[in-house]
Short mmCIF file of C-alpha atoms in Angstrom, two decimals:
data_model
loop_
_atom_site.label_atom_id
_atom_site.label_comp_id
_atom_site.label_asym_id
_atom_site.label_seq_id
_atom_site.Cartn_x
_atom_site.Cartn_y
_atom_site.Cartn_z
CA UNK A 1 0.31 0.48 0.21
CA UNK A 2 2.93 2.42 0.86
CA UNK A 3 4.70 1.47 -2.63
CA UNK A 4 1.00 2.31 -4.34
CA UNK A 5 0.92 5.38 -2.48
CA UNK A 6 4.61 6.53 -3.29
CA UNK A 7 4.21 5.87 -7.50
CA UNK A 8 1.24 7.66 -7.19
CA UNK A 9 2.80 10.70 -5.80
CA UNK A 10 5.89 10.23 -7.26
CA UNK A 11 8.14 9.93 -4.50
CA UNK A 12 11.50 7.86 -5.11
CA UNK A 13 11.01 4.79 -3.23
CA UNK A 14 15.31 3.98 -1.34
CA UNK A 15 16.52 1.20 -2.64
CA UNK A 16 16.42 -1.65 0.18
CA UNK A 17 18.76 -4.52 0.20
CA UNK A 18 17.11 -7.43 1.42
CA UNK A 19 19.31 -9.87 2.88
CA UNK A 20 19.04 -13.40 1.84
CA UNK A 21 19.70 -16.79 3.83
CA UNK A 22 21.63 -18.64 3.74
CA UNK A 23 21.27 -22.20 1.57
CA UNK A 24 21.98 -24.84 4.23
CA UNK A 25 23.93 -28.08 2.98
CA UNK A 26 22.24 -31.32 2.58
CA UNK A 27 23.71 -33.40 5.10
CA UNK A 28 26.40 -36.45 3.10
CA UNK A 29 24.31 -39.73 4.67
CA UNK A 30 21.01 -37.95 3.12
CA UNK A 31 22.30 -36.66 -0.33
CA UNK A 32 20.30 -39.68 -1.51
CA UNK A 33 17.64 -39.11 -0.56
CA UNK A 34 14.78 -36.37 -1.84
CA UNK A 35 14.83 -33.54 0.84
CA UNK A 36 12.27 -30.91 0.68
CA UNK A 37 11.87 -28.87 3.49
CA UNK A 38 12.58 -25.21 5.40
CA UNK A 39 16.03 -26.73 6.95
CA UNK A 40 17.18 -28.57 4.24
CA UNK A 41 16.78 -27.04 0.91
CA UNK A 42 19.09 -26.34 -2.32
CA UNK A 43 17.11 -23.52 -3.61
CA UNK A 44 13.54 -22.29 -3.29
CA UNK A 45 10.52 -23.94 -5.72
CA UNK A 46 9.18 -20.44 -7.22
CA UNK A 47 7.48 -21.95 -10.21
CA UNK A 48 5.62 -24.77 -11.22
CA UNK A 49 8.15 -26.37 -13.62
CA UNK A 50 10.64 -25.62 -11.04
CA UNK A 51 8.52 -27.54 -8.45
CA UNK A 52 7.83 -30.90 -11.06
CA UNK A 53 11.43 -31.09 -12.53
CA UNK A 54 13.41 -30.50 -9.49
CA UNK A 55 11.01 -32.13 -6.91
CA UNK A 56 8.11 -34.25 -8.43
CA UNK A 57 10.44 -36.09 -11.11
CA UNK A 58 13.00 -36.78 -8.68
CA UNK A 59 10.58 -38.39 -6.23
CA UNK A 60 8.85 -40.75 -8.92
CA UNK A 61 12.35 -41.87 -10.33
CA UNK A 62 13.68 -42.83 -6.56
CA UNK A 63 10.07 -44.50 -5.88
CA UNK A 64 10.66 -46.62 -9.30
CA UNK A 65 14.30 -47.30 -9.03
CA UNK A 66 13.25 -48.86 -5.45
CA UNK A 67 10.53 -51.09 -6.75
CA UNK A 68 12.82 -52.32 -9.66
CA UNK A 69 15.41 -53.01 -6.56
CA UNK A 70 13.31 -55.09 -4.77
CA UNK A 71 10.52 -56.73 -6.88
CA UNK A 72 12.81 -57.12 -10.56
CA UNK A 73 15.95 -58.61 -8.89
CA UNK A 74 14.57 -60.95 -6.30
CA UNK A 75 11.80 -61.75 -8.75
CA UNK A 76 12.72 -65.51 -8.53
CA UNK A 77 12.29 -65.86 -5.00
CA UNK A 78 9.00 -63.65 -4.79
CA UNK A 79 7.40 -66.18 -7.26
CA UNK A 80 8.76 -68.99 -4.83
CA UNK A 81 7.29 -67.19 -1.71
CA UNK A 82 3.83 -66.83 -3.74
CA UNK A 83 4.00 -70.56 -5.02
CA UNK A 84 2.97 -71.44 -1.04
CA UNK A 85 -0.02 -69.63 -1.25
CA UNK A 86 -3.37 -71.78 -1.51
CA UNK A 87 -5.33 -69.41 -3.44
CA UNK A 88 -2.67 -68.95 -5.96
CA UNK A 89 -2.77 -70.32 -9.58
CA UNK A 90 0.67 -72.20 -9.00
CA UNK A 91 0.27 -73.31 -5.67
CA UNK A 92 3.12 -75.76 -5.03
CA UNK A 93 4.73 -75.76 -8.39
CA UNK A 94 7.75 -76.74 -8.41
CA UNK A 95 9.96 -75.02 -10.63
CA UNK A 96 8.65 -71.89 -8.78
CA UNK A 97 10.20 -73.07 -5.54
CA UNK A 98 13.21 -74.17 -7.05
CA UNK A 99 14.94 -70.61 -6.85
CA UNK A 100 13.62 -70.39 -3.30
CA UNK A 101 14.94 -73.62 -2.52
CA UNK A 102 18.43 -73.25 -3.67
CA UNK A 103 18.60 -69.45 -1.61
CA UNK A 104 17.93 -71.23 0.89
CA UNK A 105 20.12 -74.37 0.12
CA UNK A 106 17.35 -77.34 0.83
CA UNK A 107 17.48 -80.39 -0.49
CA UNK A 108 16.22 -80.34 -4.03
CA UNK A 109 15.76 -84.28 -3.82
CA UNK A 110 13.98 -84.08 -0.64
CA UNK A 111 11.58 -81.38 -1.78
CA UNK A 112 10.67 -83.34 -4.77
CA UNK A 113 9.64 -86.50 -3.60
CA UNK A 114 7.43 -84.66 -0.23
CA UNK A 115 5.82 -82.42 -3.60
CA UNK A 116 4.75 -85.48 -4.82
CA UNK A 117 2.96 -86.77 -1.71
CA UNK A 118 1.49 -83.61 -0.52
CA UNK A 119 -1.34 -82.92 -2.25
CA UNK A 120 -2.65 -86.23 -1.78
CA UNK A 121 -1.66 -86.07 1.83
CA UNK A 122 -3.82 -82.11 2.11
CA UNK A 123 -6.84 -84.01 0.33
CA UNK A 124 -6.58 -86.41 3.97
CA UNK A 125 -5.97 -83.78 6.24
CA UNK A 126 -8.87 -81.90 4.79
CA UNK A 127 -11.37 -84.85 5.16
CA UNK A 128 -10.14 -86.23 8.48
CA UNK A 129 -10.80 -82.58 10.12
CA UNK A 130 -13.23 -81.21 8.18
CA UNK A 131 -11.18 -78.19 7.66
CA UNK A 132 -10.47 -76.55 3.98
CA UNK A 133 -6.45 -75.18 3.71
CA UNK A 134 -7.35 -71.61 2.09
CA UNK A 135 -4.22 -69.49 3.10
CA UNK A 136 -0.90 -69.98 4.02
CA UNK A 137 -1.00 -69.79 8.27
CA UNK A 138 -3.13 -73.18 7.52
CA UNK A 139 -1.34 -74.79 5.35
CA UNK A 140 1.99 -73.74 7.90
CA UNK A 141 -0.20 -74.93 10.74
CA UNK A 142 -0.68 -78.33 8.15
CA UNK A 143 3.03 -78.99 7.73
CA UNK A 144 3.95 -77.74 11.35
CA UNK A 145 2.30 -81.04 12.55
CA UNK A 146 3.66 -83.39 10.05
CA UNK A 147 7.07 -81.44 9.64
CA UNK A 148 8.58 -84.98 10.36
CA UNK A 149 7.00 -86.26 7.15
CA UNK A 150 7.66 -82.51 5.42
CA UNK A 151 11.03 -81.43 6.62
CA UNK A 152 11.95 -79.38 3.69
CA UNK A 153 8.74 -77.98 2.61
CA UNK A 154 8.04 -77.01 6.62
CA UNK A 155 11.45 -74.86 6.10
CA UNK A 156 10.40 -73.06 2.93
CA UNK A 157 6.95 -72.66 4.31
CA UNK A 158 8.05 -70.78 7.63
CA UNK A 159 10.63 -68.56 5.95
CA UNK A 160 7.98 -68.01 3.67
CA UNK A 161 5.13 -66.47 6.22
CA UNK A 162 8.35 -64.76 7.98
CA UNK A 163 10.45 -63.16 5.21
CA UNK A 164 9.65 -59.10 5.86
CA UNK A 165 8.16 -57.95 2.17
CA UNK A 166 8.00 -54.24 3.63
CA UNK A 167 8.84 -52.57 6.20
CA UNK A 168 5.48 -51.51 7.39
CA UNK A 169 5.00 -54.27 10.32
CA UNK A 170 8.77 -52.76 11.27
CA UNK A 171 7.74 -49.64 11.42
CA UNK A 172 4.07 -50.82 13.24
CA UNK A 173 6.41 -52.21 15.72
CA UNK A 174 8.25 -49.28 16.62
CA UNK A 175 4.93 -47.32 16.70
CA UNK A 176 3.59 -49.47 19.14
CA UNK A 177 6.80 -49.69 21.29
CA UNK A 178 6.48 -45.45 21.64
CA UNK A 179 3.12 -46.19 23.35
CA UNK A 180 3.89 -48.70 25.90
CA UNK A 181 7.13 -47.42 27.39
CA UNK A 182 5.61 -43.89 28.55
CA UNK A 183 7.10 -41.79 30.97
CA UNK A 184 5.18 -43.53 33.51
CA UNK A 185 6.68 -46.96 32.80
CA UNK A 186 10.37 -45.59 31.80
CA UNK A 187 12.17 -47.34 34.33
CA UNK A 188 10.68 -50.79 32.73
CA UNK A 189 13.56 -53.48 32.73
CA UNK A 190 14.22 -54.64 29.06
CA UNK A 191 13.01 -58.29 29.39
CA UNK A 192 9.00 -56.63 31.19
CA UNK A 193 9.36 -54.26 28.32
CA UNK A 194 9.62 -57.41 25.36
CA UNK A 195 7.37 -59.23 27.16
CA UNK A 196 4.69 -56.43 27.02
CA UNK A 197 5.59 -55.54 23.42
CA UNK A 198 5.39 -59.03 22.00
CA UNK A 199 2.01 -58.91 24.11
CA UNK A 200 0.66 -55.71 22.26
CA UNK A 201 1.81 -56.27 18.91
CA UNK A 202 0.60 -59.91 18.82
CA UNK A 203 -3.10 -57.96 19.67
CA UNK A 204 -5.21 -61.61 17.77
CA UNK A 205 -2.71 -63.70 19.61
CA UNK A 206 -3.16 -61.93 23.04
CA UNK A 207 -6.88 -61.84 22.95
CA UNK A 208 -7.49 -65.72 22.71
CA UNK A 209 -5.65 -65.95 26.13
CA UNK A 210 -7.80 -66.96 29.15
CA UNK A 211 -6.74 -64.21 31.90
CA UNK A 212 -8.48 -66.57 34.55
CA UNK A 213 -6.00 -69.05 33.90
CA UNK A 214 -2.98 -66.49 33.54
CA UNK A 215 -4.13 -64.92 37.29
CA UNK A 216 -4.59 -68.23 38.78
CA UNK A 217 -1.07 -69.48 37.72
CA UNK A 218 0.50 -65.77 38.91
CA UNK A 219 -0.90 -66.73 42.19
CA UNK A 220 -0.22 -70.13 42.59
CA UNK A 221 3.18 -68.87 41.94
CA UNK A 222 3.74 -67.10 44.84
CA UNK A 223 3.81 -68.85 48.21
CA UNK A 224 3.22 -65.47 50.28
CA UNK A 225 -0.61 -65.42 51.35
CA UNK A 226 -0.53 -61.96 51.35
CA UNK A 227 -0.67 -61.23 47.61
CA UNK A 228 -2.86 -64.00 46.73
CA UNK A 229 -5.68 -63.32 44.14
CA UNK A 230 -9.24 -64.14 44.67
#
């Protein structure tokens, strides 16, 4: 408003020297990442074109390269993992399982012999227990029960359900740890903290526990009558 009034009245404006902010350098350990914030910036993004070329395309390139690195280089192993999914079209396909078996040094002859009889064993198991094997966890429970006969299959199936395909489960675990270790529980020992974390992370399994049985076990483990729970 002052500039508009001055120009209308033909008043010369003083030359203002605006001190530019010093541009901070990105630390070396973050150079491989895309950093765009007030504290880590190489130059301000003014126009839409600069935003598109300097930030948007760079993020897309990083995402595509990470996807290629994760899924292209390990495609054989990932296909082997998918062969343990009963809902898949290539369930128990020997050709797909072989790269996974080679990667984890399994005995291929034993694996081939196990695959010859496992489908018939699954049919007998489903008829006997009236239980349909519809997902990898039920299939793993079946192999766990007969792991003496299907040693290699049990090993590979256990690897398939535990191998970290993504980091989301790990990140959820750390988020859960932040909720458990509050300032009120800051003096917890590592053993107690670990046990509480397992209970909190594995909520589906924790809900199946019998609380009354846990209380009785805790009560019976102490000889002091003053802390016996009723």
